[in-house]
């Protein structure tokens, strides 16, 4: 009996040491799918970061959603995570010690429906279901903002939300069964609007009132303080990539159409779509914070120096 | 007496796990967001029960699983009956089981959304798919293991296939049926929770899978552990109170 106890304790101890934190010179960056992340993909293809950090090992991790990225950063398996501002703020509010380091892109997003009778949020019946990625996502927060503006109640439609990944929401909207509308981002937004049955009820910018950064990169305090060289290199590499994309349009299109297995013309029309922009500024943070505090998505309010590394 | 000893052991092991858990928490080896204390987990559980929808979510999960299980049992009984008495159907069923049994319900999800939409029907479909095949296989095996002599005797007594099925096959393969039920129960839980975590809430407040998913997106780690705790507690209760008793009743019938 006693030996079993000891054995159990030893095994548990071993398991713990196995996943303990380690500091080495590997820089781990998450890759996500979607045109909003294009600079990251181009950066990887062109090897800009590898060039800037010849003594480091750069590891590209593929993760499919924001929650997984946050968890990976928390577990020290990821140095820099790219995501929307609201999910970043939720993690910060829950005690995660991190700040944003760079913006990446802003892009058109919006609520699409096939029902011609739905012209504004007021026209949604209580039984109409709306698909979006997940509660707390930038899509959810923008919808709540629009609800606050139009219906005076941020959570007016919260009971009608169905959490679905973009591709699932996309097919559910086209199935026209029980999903009435889909809050989504490119390329799904473009594909949906390309169908003449569909129209946009409200856009992200209308909901927000101003321009905002769709995807930003964030890193932990630990990384910022102990890896200044890598931190600066990543910031520089993002900047360099965006400049490269502007100056080498043809090659950019080649890389992206290869990556997404799409026609070059299609990719071109997508990245030239109005509102699709790549830049390193971080815009709209204060608006997000104000709204999220006012509606209890965040417990505390934050000043911009508390959320962005200076 | 044996029962008491079993619980004593269980409590002892649980105590040990709790002590190690708290020791790890206070060692500060992991961030608070990864490894919450037991107190935080219990607090989060309590507030989910009193302020949130947790009880409704548990109830909702139970109802949909019960629906899936009942439909699954009826179909499994029907299939096994046809399988036992009709050779042609038997080879058909074997083929179908060969094709469908290895398919995880979650893999069917994207297709199910297109066919059935996103409502309760979709999840129910996944649950039935997950429970039907293992239960059918168990029931079939149960029937097959019944001694052929009993069947011959029943036939000589002039019983028809329905009577043989009801009075001979089912009672003699009860053990297999109960273990099939047990597998079905755990499969349906897994199906429900994983589909909800992958594709979201069905119904106004969702079930336990949605509970965990929601805690995850709002980064409430203690809440995620609380969700797991609820699943563990329900599993233990079902194992001890329902299936344990069923198995005991079965052994009593045989002895």
XYZ file of C-alpha atoms in Angstrom:
565
model
C 0.000 0.000 0.000
C 2.705 2.407 1.058
C 4.805 1.715 -1.989
C 1.808 2.501 -4.192
C 1.465 5.875 -2.549
C 5.104 6.647 -3.121
C 4.902 5.436 -6.684
C 1.923 7.666 -7.370
C 3.690 10.678 -5.940
C 6.832 9.992 -7.949
C 4.846 9.665 -11.159
C 3.039 12.922 -10.509
C 6.305 14.686 -9.751
C 7.801 13.361 -12.982
C 4.818 14.531 -14.985
C 5.174 17.986 -13.523
C 8.846 18.397 -14.291
C 8.178 17.243 -17.837
C 5.922 20.185 -18.565
C 7.810 22.772 -16.559
C 8.791 26.047 -18.162
C 12.014 26.296 -20.027
C 13.825 29.243 -21.455
C 15.711 28.720 -24.656
C 16.215 30.725 -27.782
C 13.238 29.355 -29.646
C 10.685 31.937 -30.747
C 7.235 30.461 -31.190
C 4.631 32.217 -33.271
C 1.114 31.058 -34.024
C -0.188 30.955 -37.543
C -3.876 31.189 -38.219
C -5.975 30.743 -41.284
C -7.541 33.770 -42.933
C -6.607 36.795 -44.999
C -6.433 39.015 -41.919
C -3.309 37.064 -40.971
C -1.710 37.454 -44.402
C 1.371 39.396 -43.148
C 2.243 36.503 -40.849
C 2.044 34.033 -43.694
C 4.106 36.230 -46.016
C 6.610 36.798 -43.217
C 7.014 33.063 -42.848
C 7.256 32.409 -46.586
C 9.870 35.142 -47.080
C 11.782 34.165 -43.950
C 12.004 37.764 -42.705
C 12.076 36.805 -39.063
C 14.584 34.022 -39.567
C 16.768 36.591 -41.336
C 16.532 39.051 -38.438
C 17.162 36.437 -35.769
C 19.801 34.102 -37.184
C 20.703 32.731 -33.756
C 17.160 31.830 -32.805
C 15.035 28.929 -33.819
C 11.694 30.165 -35.155
C 8.823 27.785 -34.669
C 5.502 28.292 -36.457
C 2.610 26.757 -34.594
C -0.754 26.178 -36.228
C -3.719 26.801 -33.958
C -7.296 27.176 -35.013
C -8.857 29.519 -32.502
C -8.268 32.376 -30.145
C -8.870 30.393 -26.975
C -6.253 27.855 -28.006
C -3.767 30.645 -28.738
C -4.329 32.236 -25.322
C -3.926 28.888 -23.610
C -0.733 28.173 -25.512
C 0.705 31.564 -24.511
C -0.274 30.873 -20.923
C 1.340 27.461 -20.944
C 4.503 29.063 -22.340
C 4.241 27.195 -25.608
C 3.824 30.357 -27.607
C 5.627 33.695 -27.431
C 3.434 35.840 -29.620
C -0.276 35.356 -30.222
C -2.336 37.157 -32.843
C -6.043 37.738 -32.206
C -8.864 40.248 -31.996
C -8.718 42.964 -29.343
C -11.727 41.758 -27.245
C -10.418 38.223 -26.575
C -7.054 39.754 -25.712
C -8.743 42.090 -23.213
C -10.750 39.265 -21.634
C -7.525 37.368 -20.943
C -5.850 40.492 -19.542
C -8.838 41.066 -17.299
C -8.532 37.492 -16.028
C -5.013 38.158 -14.835
C -2.910 37.192 -17.810
C 0.209 39.339 -17.757
C 0.505 40.467 -21.341
C 0.126 43.465 -23.624
C -0.293 44.099 -27.313
C 2.875 44.740 -29.301
C 1.693 45.414 -32.840
C -1.369 45.738 -35.006
C -1.656 43.522 -38.056
C -4.755 44.253 -40.045
C -8.212 45.676 -40.148
C -10.844 44.234 -42.356
C -14.515 44.540 -43.174
C -16.710 42.343 -41.050
C -20.453 42.234 -40.818
C -23.731 40.507 -40.149
C -25.119 38.806 -43.268
C -28.617 37.438 -43.742
C -30.573 35.894 -46.625
C -33.924 37.133 -45.325
C -35.018 40.207 -47.332
C -37.306 41.279 -44.479
C -34.413 41.789 -42.095
C -33.134 45.280 -42.764
C -31.956 46.191 -39.292
C -31.418 44.491 -35.938
C -34.983 45.392 -34.947
C -36.305 42.986 -37.557
C -34.879 39.877 -35.901
C -37.640 37.726 -34.411
C -36.802 36.058 -31.069
C -36.573 32.700 -32.864
C -34.068 33.835 -35.498
C -30.663 32.332 -34.831
C -27.429 34.183 -35.500
C -24.179 32.288 -36.022
C -20.842 33.729 -34.952
C -17.526 32.245 -33.802
C -17.926 32.349 -30.015
C -19.010 34.521 -27.100
C -16.356 37.114 -26.331
C -15.034 37.098 -29.901
C -14.648 40.358 -31.790
C -17.726 39.416 -33.835
C -19.782 38.944 -30.683
C -18.613 42.219 -29.137
C -19.330 44.151 -32.339
C -22.801 42.657 -32.545
C -23.375 43.629 -28.911
C -22.195 47.169 -29.738
C -24.662 47.364 -32.609
C -27.416 46.062 -30.311
C -26.586 48.722 -27.739
C -26.807 51.422 -30.417
C -29.943 50.229 -32.160
C -31.871 48.348 -29.484
C -30.536 50.068 -26.337
C -29.532 46.726 -24.928
C -26.149 45.144 -25.621
C -27.276 41.592 -24.879
C -30.600 41.906 -26.723
C -29.698 39.130 -29.163
C -27.433 37.056 -26.906
C -30.019 34.312 -26.455
C -30.205 33.834 -30.197
C -26.533 33.243 -30.795
C -25.160 29.978 -32.047
C -21.435 29.537 -31.730
C -19.998 28.174 -34.962
C -16.678 28.315 -36.746
C -16.677 30.452 -39.885
C -16.885 27.562 -42.380
C -19.755 25.908 -40.441
C -21.639 29.199 -40.124
C -21.063 29.756 -43.823
C -22.654 26.456 -44.829
C -25.431 26.877 -42.261
C -26.354 30.259 -43.751
C -26.521 28.758 -47.234
C -28.544 25.780 -45.969
C -31.212 28.356 -44.965
C -32.509 26.017 -42.300
C -32.256 27.446 -38.847
C -29.494 30.000 -39.111
C -30.917 33.350 -40.185
C -27.748 35.408 -40.119
C -23.994 35.014 -39.820
C -21.542 37.528 -38.310
C -18.337 36.851 -40.149
C -15.123 38.132 -41.661
C -13.322 37.654 -45.024
C -13.151 35.541 -47.069
C -16.452 34.140 -45.812
C -18.008 37.610 -45.742
C -17.069 38.218 -49.382
C -18.312 34.814 -50.487
C -21.606 35.307 -48.711
C -22.136 38.796 -50.103
C -21.262 37.553 -53.587
C -24.535 35.602 -53.492
C -27.361 37.927 -54.448
C -29.775 36.331 -51.969
C -27.677 37.704 -49.120
C -27.224 41.207 -47.816
C -25.435 42.874 -44.922
C -27.534 44.018 -41.950
C -24.827 45.846 -40.061
C -21.090 46.225 -40.595
C -18.396 46.157 -37.961
C -17.542 49.775 -38.568
C -21.155 50.901 -38.189
C -21.324 48.997 -34.920
C -18.089 50.441 -33.611
C -18.478 53.960 -34.982
C -14.795 54.219 -35.855
C -12.083 52.280 -37.579
C -10.550 49.506 -35.500
C -7.758 46.968 -35.644
C -9.129 43.521 -36.361
C -6.058 41.474 -35.509
C -3.276 42.503 -33.145
C -0.243 40.668 -31.801
C 0.330 40.296 -28.072
C 3.154 38.913 -25.967
C 3.695 38.217 -22.298
C 5.506 40.450 -19.854
C 8.054 37.690 -19.478
C 8.870 37.709 -23.186
C 8.885 41.508 -23.390
C 11.300 41.887 -20.480
C 13.641 38.971 -21.107
C 13.712 38.841 -24.871
C 14.028 42.460 -25.981
C 16.004 41.534 -29.067
C 13.426 39.022 -30.265
C 10.592 41.366 -29.341
C 12.019 44.154 -31.488
C 12.839 41.769 -34.310
C 9.251 40.555 -34.492
C 7.902 44.105 -34.504
C 10.330 45.051 -37.238
C 9.580 41.938 -39.265
C 5.836 42.685 -39.232
C 6.546 46.230 -40.413
C 8.914 44.989 -43.093
C 6.396 42.419 -44.309
C 3.625 44.972 -44.645
C 5.952 47.267 -46.605
C 6.948 44.321 -48.745
C 3.296 43.522 -49.439
C 2.719 47.081 -50.606
C 5.770 47.206 -52.831
C 5.600 43.694 -54.272
C 1.937 43.214 -55.047
C 2.469 40.530 -57.695
C 4.642 38.307 -55.561
C 2.345 38.789 -52.582
C -0.580 37.604 -54.658
C 1.411 34.601 -55.861
C 2.251 33.540 -52.318
C -1.289 34.017 -51.039
C -3.012 32.306 -53.952
C -0.655 29.371 -53.480
C -1.340 29.233 -49.769
C -5.098 29.478 -50.051
C -5.354 27.530 -53.303
C -7.425 30.321 -54.795
C -7.316 32.088 -58.142
C -4.988 35.030 -58.213
C -7.810 37.310 -59.363
C -9.934 36.251 -56.440
C -7.182 36.880 -53.909
C -6.516 40.228 -55.541
C -10.146 41.274 -55.308
C -10.191 40.165 -51.674
C -7.139 42.027 -50.474
C -8.129 45.131 -52.408
C -11.639 45.077 -50.960
C -12.560 48.310 -49.285
C -11.603 48.259 -45.631
C -9.064 45.452 -46.021
C -5.882 47.054 -44.711
C -2.597 45.979 -43.224
C -0.887 48.266 -40.718
C 0.910 48.095 -37.386
C -1.086 50.748 -35.481
C -3.510 49.531 -32.874
C -6.800 51.352 -33.301
C -10.061 51.284 -31.388
C -8.710 49.966 -28.081
C -10.355 52.645 -25.920
C -13.720 52.157 -27.598
C -13.582 48.415 -27.013
C -12.554 48.890 -23.374
C -15.282 51.473 -22.677
C -17.968 49.308 -24.172
C -16.784 46.089 -22.551
C -16.524 47.664 -19.101
C -19.935 49.300 -19.443
C -21.502 45.949 -20.278
C -19.582 43.804 -17.785
C -17.484 41.881 -20.272
C -14.531 43.326 -18.356
C -14.271 43.901 -14.620
C -11.784 46.764 -14.696
C -11.038 49.573 -17.095
C -7.567 49.939 -18.606
C -5.581 52.876 -19.949
C -3.900 52.372 -23.284
C -0.419 52.087 -21.708
C -1.740 49.184 -19.668
C -2.701 47.256 -22.785
C 0.016 48.218 -25.279
C 3.765 47.885 -24.759
C 5.241 51.371 -25.110
C -18.907 -4.377 4.375
C -17.160 -4.672 1.030
C -19.121 -1.630 -0.083
C -17.919 0.401 2.896
C -14.350 -0.586 2.250
C -14.683 0.446 -1.379
C -15.885 3.913 -0.384
C -13.210 4.200 2.273
C -10.550 3.508 -0.317
C -12.097 5.936 -2.709
C -12.169 8.710 -0.137
C -8.571 7.990 0.752
C -7.393 8.275 -2.844
C -9.465 11.381 -3.407
C -7.936 12.925 -0.293
C -4.473 12.205 -1.597
C -5.281 13.791 -4.968
C -6.679 16.879 -3.226
C -3.582 17.257 -1.059
C -1.253 16.982 -4.054
C -3.446 19.420 -5.981
C -3.285 22.068 -3.272
C 0.449 21.495 -2.807
C 1.002 22.181 -6.501
C -1.200 25.265 -6.327
C 0.678 26.752 -3.386
C 4.050 25.897 -4.902
C 3.217 28.540 -7.574
C 4.646 26.260 -10.187
C 1.924 27.238 -12.641
C 0.080 30.446 -13.391
C -3.226 30.944 -11.603
C -5.017 30.808 -14.955
C -3.683 27.311 -15.597
C -3.943 25.770 -12.164
C -6.643 27.197 -9.884
C -7.004 26.117 -6.282
C -9.730 23.761 -5.140
C -11.341 26.641 -3.301
C -11.578 28.657 -6.530
C -13.049 25.688 -8.370
C -15.677 25.059 -5.691
C -16.524 28.765 -5.552
C -16.932 28.924 -9.309
C -19.091 25.800 -9.204
C -21.282 27.273 -6.485
C -21.781 30.545 -8.328
C -22.566 28.700 -11.567
C -25.246 26.752 -9.738
C -26.776 29.700 -7.903
C -26.319 32.498 -10.433
C -25.810 30.703 -13.727
C -27.698 28.112 -15.694
C -25.623 25.125 -14.621
C -28.502 23.082 -13.186
C -30.605 23.765 -16.269
C -27.641 22.842 -18.442
C -27.187 19.554 -16.589
C -30.909 18.876 -16.925
C -30.826 19.716 -20.604
C -27.862 17.394 -21.146
C -29.701 14.597 -19.329
C -32.871 15.017 -21.337
C -31.174 14.975 -24.713
C -28.991 12.008 -23.737
C -32.026 10.150 -22.460
C -33.819 10.782 -25.739
C -30.802 9.585 -27.702
C -30.372 6.523 -25.485
C -34.017 5.503 -25.714
C -34.090 5.819 -29.499
C -30.734 4.026 -29.606
C -31.986 1.163 -27.417
C -35.143 0.701 -29.459
C -33.148 0.591 -32.699
C -30.509 -1.686 -31.178
C -33.168 -4.146 -29.957
C -34.850 -4.092 -33.334
C -31.586 -4.622 -35.229
C -30.451 -7.421 -32.942
C -33.817 -9.127 -33.239
C -33.714 -9.005 -37.035
C -30.074 -10.016 -36.947
C -30.778 -13.117 -34.912
C -33.677 -14.444 -36.918
C -32.955 -13.306 -40.472
C -29.652 -14.379 -42.016
C -29.851 -11.884 -44.907
C -30.345 -8.947 -42.552
C -27.464 -10.198 -40.468
C -24.943 -9.831 -43.281
C -26.401 -6.415 -44.142
C -26.078 -5.275 -40.529
C -22.497 -6.499 -40.308
C -21.617 -4.430 -43.357
C -23.339 -1.332 -42.006
C -21.652 -1.706 -38.618
C -18.338 -2.195 -40.359
C -18.833 1.071 -42.218
C -20.395 3.260 -39.543
C -19.053 2.049 -36.207
C -15.516 3.364 -36.719
C -16.783 6.821 -37.774
C -16.518 9.256 -34.850
C -19.703 11.301 -34.454
C -17.664 14.488 -34.418
C -16.351 13.717 -37.899
C -19.928 13.652 -39.159
C -20.739 16.998 -37.589
C -20.076 19.273 -40.587
C -22.286 17.061 -42.757
C -24.974 16.840 -40.088
C -25.134 20.646 -39.991
C -25.872 20.694 -43.703
C -28.507 17.951 -43.479
C -30.254 18.747 -40.249
C -29.266 22.326 -39.490
C -27.947 23.240 -36.080
C -30.867 22.445 -33.811
C -31.438 19.659 -31.336
C -31.944 17.237 -34.199
C -28.307 17.498 -35.212
C -26.958 16.685 -31.745
C -29.532 13.937 -31.305
C -28.379 12.401 -34.557
C -24.760 12.403 -33.374
C -25.749 10.878 -30.022
C -27.798 8.119 -31.642
C -24.968 7.367 -34.048
C -22.530 7.115 -31.143
C -24.665 4.788 -29.003
C -26.427 2.650 -31.592
C -23.523 0.633 -32.983
C -21.771 -0.367 -29.746
C -25.129 -1.259 -28.162
C -26.155 -3.315 -31.186
C -22.849 -5.154 -31.191
C -23.204 -5.985 -27.500
C -26.789 -7.115 -27.815
C -25.966 -9.256 -30.844
C -23.120 -10.908 -29.003
C -25.436 -11.470 -26.052
C -28.020 -13.205 -28.199
C -25.432 -15.302 -29.988
C -23.987 -16.506 -26.715
C -27.311 -17.978 -25.616
C -27.066 -21.776 -25.686
C -28.683 -23.143 -28.866
C -30.327 -25.907 -26.808
C -32.611 -23.411 -25.105
C -33.761 -22.159 -28.465
C -34.418 -25.700 -29.704
C -36.381 -26.500 -26.555
C -38.421 -23.319 -26.927
C -39.170 -24.161 -30.529
C -40.290 -27.644 -29.505
C -42.552 -26.044 -26.956
C -44.193 -24.224 -29.817
C -42.951 -20.686 -29.114
C -42.890 -18.236 -32.013
C -39.912 -15.963 -32.683
C -41.372 -13.118 -30.669
C -41.824 -15.359 -27.665
C -38.342 -16.791 -28.026
C -36.980 -13.287 -28.278
C -38.841 -11.991 -25.253
C -38.782 -14.998 -22.922
C -35.483 -16.606 -23.829
C -33.008 -14.341 -25.629
C -33.463 -11.150 -23.637
C -33.416 -12.658 -20.136
C -30.443 -14.852 -20.967
C -28.361 -12.037 -22.388
C -29.179 -9.400 -19.762
C -25.542 -9.074 -18.726
C -24.520 -8.153 -22.248
C -27.418 -5.743 -22.561
C -26.461 -3.945 -19.359
C -22.855 -3.627 -20.418
C -24.074 -2.356 -23.791
C -26.137 0.244 -21.968
C -23.109 1.272 -19.975
C -21.083 1.786 -23.126
C -24.000 3.609 -24.724
C -24.300 5.927 -21.761
C -20.643 6.900 -21.761
C -20.572 7.238 -25.539
C -23.593 9.521 -25.512
C -21.959 11.774 -22.914
C -18.839 12.005 -24.970
C -20.828 12.702 -28.116
C -22.874 15.441 -26.489
C -20.006 17.190 -24.802
C -17.643 17.057 -27.742
C -20.261 18.212 -30.244
C -21.221 21.124 -28.039
C -17.607 22.108 -27.575
C -16.962 21.971 -31.285
C -20.106 23.564 -32.556
C -21.769 25.471 -29.800
C -24.956 25.593 -27.814
C -28.175 24.034 -28.890
C -31.274 25.284 -27.215
C -31.396 28.495 -25.219
C -28.701 27.666 -22.672
C -26.957 24.581 -24.010
C -25.619 21.645 -22.050
C -22.483 20.824 -20.109
C -20.210 20.882 -23.142
C -21.343 24.412 -23.836
C -20.789 25.299 -20.189
C -17.148 24.290 -20.452
C -16.756 25.986 -23.819
C -18.194 29.244 -22.513
C -15.889 29.166 -19.500
C -13.035 28.615 -21.918
C -13.781 31.581 -24.172
C -14.193 33.881 -21.173
C -10.969 32.406 -19.797
C -12.499 31.235 -16.529
C -10.201 28.283 -15.888
C -11.645 27.470 -12.463
C -15.031 27.245 -14.194
C -13.624 24.793 -16.729
C -12.415 22.541 -13.932
C -15.807 22.941 -12.257
C -17.470 21.668 -15.437
C -15.219 18.618 -15.445
C -16.010 18.056 -11.790
C -19.728 17.988 -12.555
C -19.156 15.427 -15.308
C -17.079 13.264 -12.963
C -19.697 13.435 -10.205
C -22.506 12.519 -12.582
C -20.417 9.648 -13.945
C -19.746 8.290 -10.462
C -23.382 8.566 -9.432
C -24.564 6.764 -12.546
C -21.916 4.066 -12.163
C -22.715 3.380 -8.498
C -26.439 3.918 -8.346
C -27.757 2.852 -11.723
C -25.361 0.529 -13.522
C -23.889 -1.025 -10.398
C -27.357 -1.961 -9.204
C -28.415 -3.203 -12.601
C -25.407 -5.498 -12.741
C -26.083 -6.767 -9.235
C -29.700 -7.464 -10.108
C -28.545 -9.399 -13.158
C -26.136 -11.587 -11.220
C -28.882 -12.285 -8.708
C -31.178 -13.502 -11.486
C -28.527 -15.880 -12.736
C -27.516 -17.317 -9.389
